[in-house]
Short mmCIF file of C-alpha atoms in Angstrom, two decimals:
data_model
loop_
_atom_site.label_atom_id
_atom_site.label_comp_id
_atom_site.label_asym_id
_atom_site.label_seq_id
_atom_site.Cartn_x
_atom_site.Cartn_y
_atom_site.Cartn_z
CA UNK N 1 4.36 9.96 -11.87
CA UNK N 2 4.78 6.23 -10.10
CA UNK N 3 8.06 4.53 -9.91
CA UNK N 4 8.12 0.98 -8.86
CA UNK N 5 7.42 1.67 -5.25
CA UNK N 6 3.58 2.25 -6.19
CA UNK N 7 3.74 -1.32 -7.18
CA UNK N 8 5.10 -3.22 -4.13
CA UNK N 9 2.22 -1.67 -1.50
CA UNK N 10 0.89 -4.84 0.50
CA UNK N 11 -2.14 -6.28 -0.09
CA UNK N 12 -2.81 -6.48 -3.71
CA UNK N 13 -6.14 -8.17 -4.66
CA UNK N 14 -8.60 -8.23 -7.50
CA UNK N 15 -11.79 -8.18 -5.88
CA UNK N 16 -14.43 -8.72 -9.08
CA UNK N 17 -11.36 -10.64 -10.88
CA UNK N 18 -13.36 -13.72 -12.54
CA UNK N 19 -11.48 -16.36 -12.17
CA UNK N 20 -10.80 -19.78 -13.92
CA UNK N 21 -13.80 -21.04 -13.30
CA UNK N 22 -15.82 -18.72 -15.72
CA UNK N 23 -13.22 -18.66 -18.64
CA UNK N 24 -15.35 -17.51 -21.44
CA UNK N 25 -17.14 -14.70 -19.47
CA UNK N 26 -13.63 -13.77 -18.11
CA UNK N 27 -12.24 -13.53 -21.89
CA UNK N 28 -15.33 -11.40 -22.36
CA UNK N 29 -14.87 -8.82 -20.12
CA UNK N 30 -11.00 -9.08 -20.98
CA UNK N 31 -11.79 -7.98 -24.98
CA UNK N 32 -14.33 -5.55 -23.81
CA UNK N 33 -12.18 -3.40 -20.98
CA UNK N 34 -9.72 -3.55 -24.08
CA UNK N 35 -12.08 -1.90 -26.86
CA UNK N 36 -12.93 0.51 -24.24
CA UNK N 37 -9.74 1.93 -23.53
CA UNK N 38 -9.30 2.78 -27.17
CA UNK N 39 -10.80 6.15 -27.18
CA UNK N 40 -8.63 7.41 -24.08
CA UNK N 41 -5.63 6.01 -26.19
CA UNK N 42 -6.67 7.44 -29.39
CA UNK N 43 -7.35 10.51 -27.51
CA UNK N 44 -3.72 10.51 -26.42
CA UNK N 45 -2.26 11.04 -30.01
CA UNK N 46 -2.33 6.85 -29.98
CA UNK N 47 -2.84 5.65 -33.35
CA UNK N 48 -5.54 3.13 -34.42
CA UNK N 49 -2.54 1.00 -35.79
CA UNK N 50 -0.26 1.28 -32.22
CA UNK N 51 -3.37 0.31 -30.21
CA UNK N 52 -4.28 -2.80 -32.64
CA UNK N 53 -0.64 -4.06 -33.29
CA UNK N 54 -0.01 -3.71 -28.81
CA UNK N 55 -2.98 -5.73 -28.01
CA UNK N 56 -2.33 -8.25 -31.16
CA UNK N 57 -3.25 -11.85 -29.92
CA UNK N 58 -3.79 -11.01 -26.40
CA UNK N 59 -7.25 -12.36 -25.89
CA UNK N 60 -7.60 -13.34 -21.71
CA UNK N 61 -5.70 -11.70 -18.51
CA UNK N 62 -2.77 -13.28 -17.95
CA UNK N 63 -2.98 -15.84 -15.03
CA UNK N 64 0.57 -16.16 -13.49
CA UNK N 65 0.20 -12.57 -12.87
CA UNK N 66 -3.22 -12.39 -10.92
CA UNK N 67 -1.51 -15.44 -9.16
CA UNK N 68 1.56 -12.83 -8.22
CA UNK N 69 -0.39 -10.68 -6.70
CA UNK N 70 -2.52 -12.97 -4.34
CA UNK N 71 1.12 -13.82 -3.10
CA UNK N 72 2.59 -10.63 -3.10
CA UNK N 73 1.43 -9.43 0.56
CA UNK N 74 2.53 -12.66 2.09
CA UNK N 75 6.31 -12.02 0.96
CA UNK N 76 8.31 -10.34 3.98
CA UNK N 77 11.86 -11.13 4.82
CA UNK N 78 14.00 -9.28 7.63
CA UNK N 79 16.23 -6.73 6.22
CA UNK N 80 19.46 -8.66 6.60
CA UNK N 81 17.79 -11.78 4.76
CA UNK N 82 17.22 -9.45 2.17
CA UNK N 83 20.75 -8.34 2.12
CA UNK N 84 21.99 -11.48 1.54
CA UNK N 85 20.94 -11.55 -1.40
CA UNK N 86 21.26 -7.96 -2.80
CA UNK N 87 24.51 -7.30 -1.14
CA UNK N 88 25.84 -10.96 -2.30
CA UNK N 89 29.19 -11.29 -3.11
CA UNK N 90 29.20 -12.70 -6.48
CA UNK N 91 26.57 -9.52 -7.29
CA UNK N 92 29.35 -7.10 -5.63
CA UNK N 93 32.23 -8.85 -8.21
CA UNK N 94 29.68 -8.33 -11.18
CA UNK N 95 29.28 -4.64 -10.41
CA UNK N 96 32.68 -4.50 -9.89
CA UNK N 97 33.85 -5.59 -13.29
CA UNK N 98 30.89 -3.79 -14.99
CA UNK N 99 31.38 -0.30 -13.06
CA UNK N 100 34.96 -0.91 -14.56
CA UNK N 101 34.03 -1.89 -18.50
CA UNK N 102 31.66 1.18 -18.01
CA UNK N 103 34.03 3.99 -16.14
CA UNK N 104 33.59 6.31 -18.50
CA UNK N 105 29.95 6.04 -19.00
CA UNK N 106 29.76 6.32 -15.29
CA UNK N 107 32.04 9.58 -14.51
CA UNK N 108 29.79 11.25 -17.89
CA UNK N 109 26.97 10.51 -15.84
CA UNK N 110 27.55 11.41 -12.51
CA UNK N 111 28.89 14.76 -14.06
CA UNK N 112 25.40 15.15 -15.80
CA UNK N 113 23.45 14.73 -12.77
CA UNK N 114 25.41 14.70 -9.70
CA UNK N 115 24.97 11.08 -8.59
CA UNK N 116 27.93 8.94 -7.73
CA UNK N 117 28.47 6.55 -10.08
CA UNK N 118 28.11 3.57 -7.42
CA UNK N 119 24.70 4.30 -6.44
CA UNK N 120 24.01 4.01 -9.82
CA UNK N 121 25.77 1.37 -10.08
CA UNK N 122 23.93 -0.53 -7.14
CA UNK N 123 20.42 0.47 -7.96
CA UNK N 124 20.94 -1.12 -11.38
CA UNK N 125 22.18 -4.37 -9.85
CA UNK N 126 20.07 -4.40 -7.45
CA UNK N 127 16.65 -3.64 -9.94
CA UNK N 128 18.44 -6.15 -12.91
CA UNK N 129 21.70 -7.39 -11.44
CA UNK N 130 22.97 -5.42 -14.01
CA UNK N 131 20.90 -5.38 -16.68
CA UNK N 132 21.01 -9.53 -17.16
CA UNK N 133 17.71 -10.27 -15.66
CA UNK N 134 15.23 -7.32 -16.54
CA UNK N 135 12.19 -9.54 -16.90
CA UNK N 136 10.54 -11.02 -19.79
CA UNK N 137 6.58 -10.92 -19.06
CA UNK N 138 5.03 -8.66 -21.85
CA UNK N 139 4.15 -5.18 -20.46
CA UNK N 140 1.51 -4.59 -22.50
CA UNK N 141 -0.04 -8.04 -21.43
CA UNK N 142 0.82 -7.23 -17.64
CA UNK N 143 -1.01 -4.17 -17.07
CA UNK N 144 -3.63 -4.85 -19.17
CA UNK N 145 -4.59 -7.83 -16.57
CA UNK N 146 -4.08 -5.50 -13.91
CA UNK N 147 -6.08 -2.59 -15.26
CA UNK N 148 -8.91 -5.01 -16.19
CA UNK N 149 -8.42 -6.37 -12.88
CA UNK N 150 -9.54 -2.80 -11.54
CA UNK N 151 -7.15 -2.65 -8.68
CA UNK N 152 -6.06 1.08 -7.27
CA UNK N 153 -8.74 2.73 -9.27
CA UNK N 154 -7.26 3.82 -12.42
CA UNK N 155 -3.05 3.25 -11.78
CA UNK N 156 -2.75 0.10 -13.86
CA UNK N 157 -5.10 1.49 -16.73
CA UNK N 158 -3.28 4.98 -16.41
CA UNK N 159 0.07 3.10 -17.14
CA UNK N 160 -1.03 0.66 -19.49
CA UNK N 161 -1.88 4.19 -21.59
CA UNK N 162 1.10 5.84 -20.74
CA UNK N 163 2.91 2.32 -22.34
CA UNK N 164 0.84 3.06 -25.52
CA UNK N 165 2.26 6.29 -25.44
CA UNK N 166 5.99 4.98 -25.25
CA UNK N 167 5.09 2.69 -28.25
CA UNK N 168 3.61 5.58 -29.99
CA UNK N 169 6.65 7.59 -29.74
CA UNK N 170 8.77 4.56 -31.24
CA UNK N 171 11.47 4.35 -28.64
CA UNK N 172 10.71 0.36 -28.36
CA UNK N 173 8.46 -2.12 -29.67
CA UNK N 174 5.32 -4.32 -28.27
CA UNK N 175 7.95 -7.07 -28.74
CA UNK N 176 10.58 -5.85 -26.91
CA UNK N 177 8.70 -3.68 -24.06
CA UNK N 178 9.06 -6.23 -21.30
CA UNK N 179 9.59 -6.27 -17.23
CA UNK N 180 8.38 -7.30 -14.61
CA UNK N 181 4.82 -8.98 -13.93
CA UNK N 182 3.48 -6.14 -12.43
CA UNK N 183 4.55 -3.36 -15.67
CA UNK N 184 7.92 -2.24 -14.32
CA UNK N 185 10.05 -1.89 -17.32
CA UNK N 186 13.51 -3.01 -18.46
CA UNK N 187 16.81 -2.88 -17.16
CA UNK N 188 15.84 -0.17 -14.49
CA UNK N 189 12.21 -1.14 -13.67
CA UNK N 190 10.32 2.17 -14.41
CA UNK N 191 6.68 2.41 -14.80
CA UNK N 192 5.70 3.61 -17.95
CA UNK N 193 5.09 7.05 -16.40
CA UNK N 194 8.08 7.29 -14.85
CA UNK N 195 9.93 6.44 -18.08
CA UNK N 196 7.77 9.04 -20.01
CA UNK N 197 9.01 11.75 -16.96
CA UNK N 198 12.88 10.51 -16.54
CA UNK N 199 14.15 7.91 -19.26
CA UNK N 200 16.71 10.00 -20.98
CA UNK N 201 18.88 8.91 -24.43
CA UNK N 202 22.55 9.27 -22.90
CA UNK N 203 23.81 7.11 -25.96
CA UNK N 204 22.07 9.73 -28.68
CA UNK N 205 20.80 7.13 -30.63
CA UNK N 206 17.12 9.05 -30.98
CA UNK N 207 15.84 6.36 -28.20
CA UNK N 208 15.20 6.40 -24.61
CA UNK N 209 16.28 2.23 -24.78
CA UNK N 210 16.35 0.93 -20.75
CA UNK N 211 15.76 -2.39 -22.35
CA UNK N 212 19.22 -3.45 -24.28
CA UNK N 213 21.11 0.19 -23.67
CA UNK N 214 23.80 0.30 -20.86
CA UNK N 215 24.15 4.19 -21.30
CA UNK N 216 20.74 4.81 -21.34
CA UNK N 217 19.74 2.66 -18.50
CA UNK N 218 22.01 3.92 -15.85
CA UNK N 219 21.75 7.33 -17.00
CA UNK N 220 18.17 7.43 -16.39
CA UNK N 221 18.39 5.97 -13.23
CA UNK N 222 20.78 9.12 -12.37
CA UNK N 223 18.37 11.23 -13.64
CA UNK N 224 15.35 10.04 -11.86
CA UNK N 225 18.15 10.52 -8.66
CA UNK N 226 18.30 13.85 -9.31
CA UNK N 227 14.20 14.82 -10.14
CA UNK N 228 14.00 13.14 -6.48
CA UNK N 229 16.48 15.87 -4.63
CA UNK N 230 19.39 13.73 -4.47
CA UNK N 231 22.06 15.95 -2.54
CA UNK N 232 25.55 15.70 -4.37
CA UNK N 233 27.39 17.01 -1.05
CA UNK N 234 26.30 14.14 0.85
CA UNK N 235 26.67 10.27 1.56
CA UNK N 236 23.30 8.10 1.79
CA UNK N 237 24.16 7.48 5.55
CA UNK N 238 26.98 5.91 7.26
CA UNK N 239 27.59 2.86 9.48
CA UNK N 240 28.30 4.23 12.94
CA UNK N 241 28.57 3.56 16.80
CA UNK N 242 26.85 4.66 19.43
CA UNK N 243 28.61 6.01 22.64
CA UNK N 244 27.69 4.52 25.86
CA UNK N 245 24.20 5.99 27.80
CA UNK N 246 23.31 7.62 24.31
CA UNK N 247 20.06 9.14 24.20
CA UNK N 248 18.01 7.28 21.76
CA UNK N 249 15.31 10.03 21.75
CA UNK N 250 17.17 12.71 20.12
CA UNK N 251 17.70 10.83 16.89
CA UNK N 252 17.66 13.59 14.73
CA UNK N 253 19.58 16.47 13.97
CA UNK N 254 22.60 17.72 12.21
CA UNK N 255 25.77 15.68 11.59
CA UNK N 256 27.74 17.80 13.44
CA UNK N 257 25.38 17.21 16.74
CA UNK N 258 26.13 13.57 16.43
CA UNK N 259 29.88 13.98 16.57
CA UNK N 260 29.13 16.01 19.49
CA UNK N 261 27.25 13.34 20.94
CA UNK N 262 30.04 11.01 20.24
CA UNK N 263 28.95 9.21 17.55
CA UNK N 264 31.31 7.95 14.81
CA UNK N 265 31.40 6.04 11.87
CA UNK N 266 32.67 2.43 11.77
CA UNK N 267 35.38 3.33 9.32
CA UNK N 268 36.88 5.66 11.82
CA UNK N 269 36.54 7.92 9.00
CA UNK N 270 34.75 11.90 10.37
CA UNK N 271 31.05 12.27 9.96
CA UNK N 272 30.60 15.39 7.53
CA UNK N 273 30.15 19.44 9.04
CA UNK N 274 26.76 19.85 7.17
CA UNK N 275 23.85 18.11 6.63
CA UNK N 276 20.77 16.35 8.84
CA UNK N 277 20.98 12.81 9.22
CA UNK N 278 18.29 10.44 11.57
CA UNK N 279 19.30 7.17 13.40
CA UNK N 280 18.30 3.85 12.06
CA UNK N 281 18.53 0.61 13.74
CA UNK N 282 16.98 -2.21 11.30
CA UNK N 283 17.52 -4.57 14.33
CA UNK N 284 17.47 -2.70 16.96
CA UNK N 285 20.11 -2.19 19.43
CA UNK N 286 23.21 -4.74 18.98
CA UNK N 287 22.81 -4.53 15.74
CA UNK N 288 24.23 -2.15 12.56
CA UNK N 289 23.17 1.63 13.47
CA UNK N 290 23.52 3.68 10.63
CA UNK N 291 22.85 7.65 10.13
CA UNK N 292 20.85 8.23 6.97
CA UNK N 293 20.81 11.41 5.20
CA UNK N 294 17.90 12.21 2.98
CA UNK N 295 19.50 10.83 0.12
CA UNK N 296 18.03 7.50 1.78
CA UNK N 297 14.81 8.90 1.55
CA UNK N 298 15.52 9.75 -2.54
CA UNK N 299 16.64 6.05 -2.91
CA UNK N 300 12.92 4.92 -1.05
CA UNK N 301 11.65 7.49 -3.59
CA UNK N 302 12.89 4.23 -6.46
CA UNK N 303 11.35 1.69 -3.81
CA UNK N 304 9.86 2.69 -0.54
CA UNK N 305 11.03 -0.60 1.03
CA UNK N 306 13.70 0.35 3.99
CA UNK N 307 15.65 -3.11 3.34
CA UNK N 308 15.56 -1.78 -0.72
CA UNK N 309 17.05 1.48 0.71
CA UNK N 310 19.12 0.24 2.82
CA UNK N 311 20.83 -2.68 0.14
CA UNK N 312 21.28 -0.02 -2.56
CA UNK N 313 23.17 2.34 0.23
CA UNK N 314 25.18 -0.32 1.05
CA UNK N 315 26.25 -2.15 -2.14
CA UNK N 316 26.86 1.08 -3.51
CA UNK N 317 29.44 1.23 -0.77
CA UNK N 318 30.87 -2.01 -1.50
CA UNK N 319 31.06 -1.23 -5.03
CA UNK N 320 33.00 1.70 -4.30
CA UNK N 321 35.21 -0.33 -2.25
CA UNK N 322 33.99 0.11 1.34
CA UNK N 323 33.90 -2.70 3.99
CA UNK N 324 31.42 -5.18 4.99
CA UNK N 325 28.90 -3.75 7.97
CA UNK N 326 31.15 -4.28 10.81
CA UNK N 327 28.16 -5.00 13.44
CA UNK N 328 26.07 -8.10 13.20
CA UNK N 329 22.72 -8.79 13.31
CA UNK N 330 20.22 -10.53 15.65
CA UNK N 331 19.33 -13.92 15.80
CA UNK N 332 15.66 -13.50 15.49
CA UNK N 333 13.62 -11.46 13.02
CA UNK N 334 11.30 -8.62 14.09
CA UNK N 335 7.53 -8.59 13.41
CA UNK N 336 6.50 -9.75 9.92
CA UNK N 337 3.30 -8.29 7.78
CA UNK N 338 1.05 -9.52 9.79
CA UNK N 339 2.39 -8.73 13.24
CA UNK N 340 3.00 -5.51 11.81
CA UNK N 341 -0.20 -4.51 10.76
CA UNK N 342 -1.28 -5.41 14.25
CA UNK N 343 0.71 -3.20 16.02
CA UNK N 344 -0.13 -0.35 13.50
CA UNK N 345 -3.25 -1.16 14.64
CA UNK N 346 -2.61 -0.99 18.33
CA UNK N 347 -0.41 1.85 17.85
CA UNK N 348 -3.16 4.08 16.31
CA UNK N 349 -5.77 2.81 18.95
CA UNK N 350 -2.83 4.04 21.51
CA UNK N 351 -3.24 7.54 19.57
CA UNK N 352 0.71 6.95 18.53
CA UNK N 353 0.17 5.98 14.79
CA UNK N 354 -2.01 7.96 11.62
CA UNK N 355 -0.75 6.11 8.85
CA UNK N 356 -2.01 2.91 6.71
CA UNK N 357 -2.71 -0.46 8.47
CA UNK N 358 -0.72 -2.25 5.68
CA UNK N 359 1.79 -4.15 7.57
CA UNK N 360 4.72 -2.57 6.11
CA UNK N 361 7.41 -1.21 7.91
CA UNK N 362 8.47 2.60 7.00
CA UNK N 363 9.92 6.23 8.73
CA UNK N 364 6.18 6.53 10.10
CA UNK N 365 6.25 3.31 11.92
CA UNK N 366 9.30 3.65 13.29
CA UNK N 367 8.53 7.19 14.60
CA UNK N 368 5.14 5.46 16.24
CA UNK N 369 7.30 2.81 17.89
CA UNK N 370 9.80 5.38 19.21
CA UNK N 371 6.92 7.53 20.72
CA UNK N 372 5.22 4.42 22.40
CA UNK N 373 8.79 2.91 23.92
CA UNK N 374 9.37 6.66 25.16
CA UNK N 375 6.00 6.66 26.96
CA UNK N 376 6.83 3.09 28.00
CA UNK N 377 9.97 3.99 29.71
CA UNK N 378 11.73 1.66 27.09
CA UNK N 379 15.37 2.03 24.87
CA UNK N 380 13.24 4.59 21.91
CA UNK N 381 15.29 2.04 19.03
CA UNK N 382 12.04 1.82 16.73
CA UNK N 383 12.53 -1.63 16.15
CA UNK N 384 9.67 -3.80 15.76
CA UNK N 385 9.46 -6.87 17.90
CA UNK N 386 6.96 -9.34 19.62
CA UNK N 387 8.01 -8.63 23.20
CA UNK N 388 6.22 -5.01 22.13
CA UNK N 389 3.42 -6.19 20.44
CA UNK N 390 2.64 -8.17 23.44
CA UNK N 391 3.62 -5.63 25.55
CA UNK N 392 1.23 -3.05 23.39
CA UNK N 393 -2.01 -5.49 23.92
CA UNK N 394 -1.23 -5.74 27.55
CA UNK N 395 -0.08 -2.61 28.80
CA UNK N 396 -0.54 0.45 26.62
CA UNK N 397 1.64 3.61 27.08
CA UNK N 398 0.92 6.58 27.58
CA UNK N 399 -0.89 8.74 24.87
CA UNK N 400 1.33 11.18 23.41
#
């Protein structure tokens, strides 16, 4: 069960792709990974006439997407670059007006499942501004050139058979089963596996439609919410300031220890009685300090990206009529992929980090950064910068 966070890990790459170069072998191999995949379809209760009519005309791997993915792991923009765009103000008037056309689609929801109808709301806008750009490459055609492509083992070939599946069961057609280039599907962006576990029919029209349906779109995003633990009682996190001499090493614990701490929320609204929350600074001190509850964790559960996580929290907010942050942000950007894989790197030498050398910031980065500016005597923020890169190479902390 993949959502669209299995496709954005950094580093995608085809090795034993052929490329342009050798187009008829290529085509080859195409047609033949194709025949082969038959049985396991078949096998699946996919009929002889589903397989043929989903693979109709599609003789060679589609380039534009292997060219995607050889740009994929060079794409990496500072949170509040990516805000600007997800968290625009012409996309927060559009989900204004559509949250109000669909009011009562949204309160039937959110009393289904328990998820408020602005984060909803945001993750649809933010996946397919609201359903008017959900992608137009062919799924079938995608993840057939990425399982043929043999990247991840068997993900893409799994999902290109749980998409035969979907066509199988009739809820769309080859024609209209589109997404993105990498086989996230329709207005939401599921994976075909994740629409075969979560998708639901809200509009009782017999199909699970995230394609052209409204209803069923944003209902299944509410339900995949809710398979992911989303906690009714509880915000995503709040924008909140920190008291002076703070003690960024104690940056978890209940919401009612913060207040204690002095803590408060921008708003000047009281932080909740119940519940765990964990400091985030996306750009380090200065900058917007939020507390996020796990609910922010179920929204990196959709996309494990913290700037994803972060937008959706925070346009959801704004669609529900909330302020803009009140803090602003630094001048310069923290460590990009690259930088970041190196100080994963140096950070596991340091016996600080255990987790993938992918250049990808995450909860298990940020913990490894804390740890090493603890041991170094330095403000435990978790923010990822050049000064401690350099700092890293030069003069390691500590081990822990």
């Amino acid at each position: 069960m993949l959502s669209r966070r299995a496709l954005l890990a950094a580093g995608l790459c085809f090795p034993g792709v052929v490329h342009a170069t050798e187009p008829a072998r290529a085509d080859v191999t195409f047609q033949a990974f194709i025949e082969a995949l038959r049985p396991d379809a078949i096998a699946r209760g996919v009929t002889p006439e589903t397989f043929d009519r989903a693979f109709r005309g599609l003789v060679a791997p589609d380039a534009a997407v292997l060219t995607r993915t050889r740009r994929q792991s060079e794409f990496v923009r500072p949170v509040w670059d990516y805000l600007v765009g997800a968290v625009s103000s012409g996309r927060i008037a559009r989900g204004r007006a559509r949250g109000a056309a669909l009011a009562s689609t949204l309160r039937a929801i959110e009393g289904r499942y328990g998820v408020p109808g602005p984060v909803t709301l945001a993750i649809w806008g933010v996946e397919s501004d609201f359903g008017a750009s959900a992608g137009d490459v062919p799924t079938i055609r995608a993840l057939a050139t990425l399982a043929a492509a043999g990247h991840r083992g068997t993900l893409f070939r799994d999902e290109l058979l749980a998409a035969l599946t979907i066509l199988q069961r009739g809820d769309v057609t080859p024609e209209r089963m589109s997404g993105s280039w990498a086989g996230a599907m329709g207005q939401v962006q599921f994976l075909p596996s994740t629409y075969l576990a979560h998708a639901v029919d809200f509009d009782d029209d017999g199909h699970r439609d995230i394609w052209i349906s409204a209803p069923d779109s944003l209902a299944s995003i509410a339900a995949y919410l809710k398979d992911l633990g989303w906690d009714q009682a509880l915000s995503w996190g709040y924008e909140v300031r920190l008291p002076g001499g703070f003690d960024l090493a104690r940056d978890t614990g209940d919401l009612a220890h913060f207040t204690e701490q002095g803590v408060r929320r921008v708003d000047g609204r009281p932080l909740p009685s119940r519940g765990r929350a964990s400091l985030f600074l996306p750009g380090g001190l200065g900058a917007p300090a939020f507390l996020i509850t796990d609910n922010f964790e179920v929204i990196r559960g959709y996309n494990t990206s913290d700037s994803y996580a972060l937008a959706v929290g925070h346009l959801a907010d704004r669609l529900g009529g909330g302020p803009p942050l009140a803090a602003s942000w630094p001048k310069t950007a923290g460590l990009g992929g690259p930088g970041l894989r190196q100080l994963q790197i140096g950070l596991a030498a340091a016996g600080f980090y255990d987790g993938p050398t992918d250049g990808r910031a995450g909860p298990k980065l940020r913990e490894a950064v804390r740890r090493y500016q603890i041991g170094a005597g330095l403000p435990a923020d978790g923010y990822a910068t050049a000064a401690l890169l350099a700092r890293l190479t030069s003069r390691p902390a500590s081990r822990p």
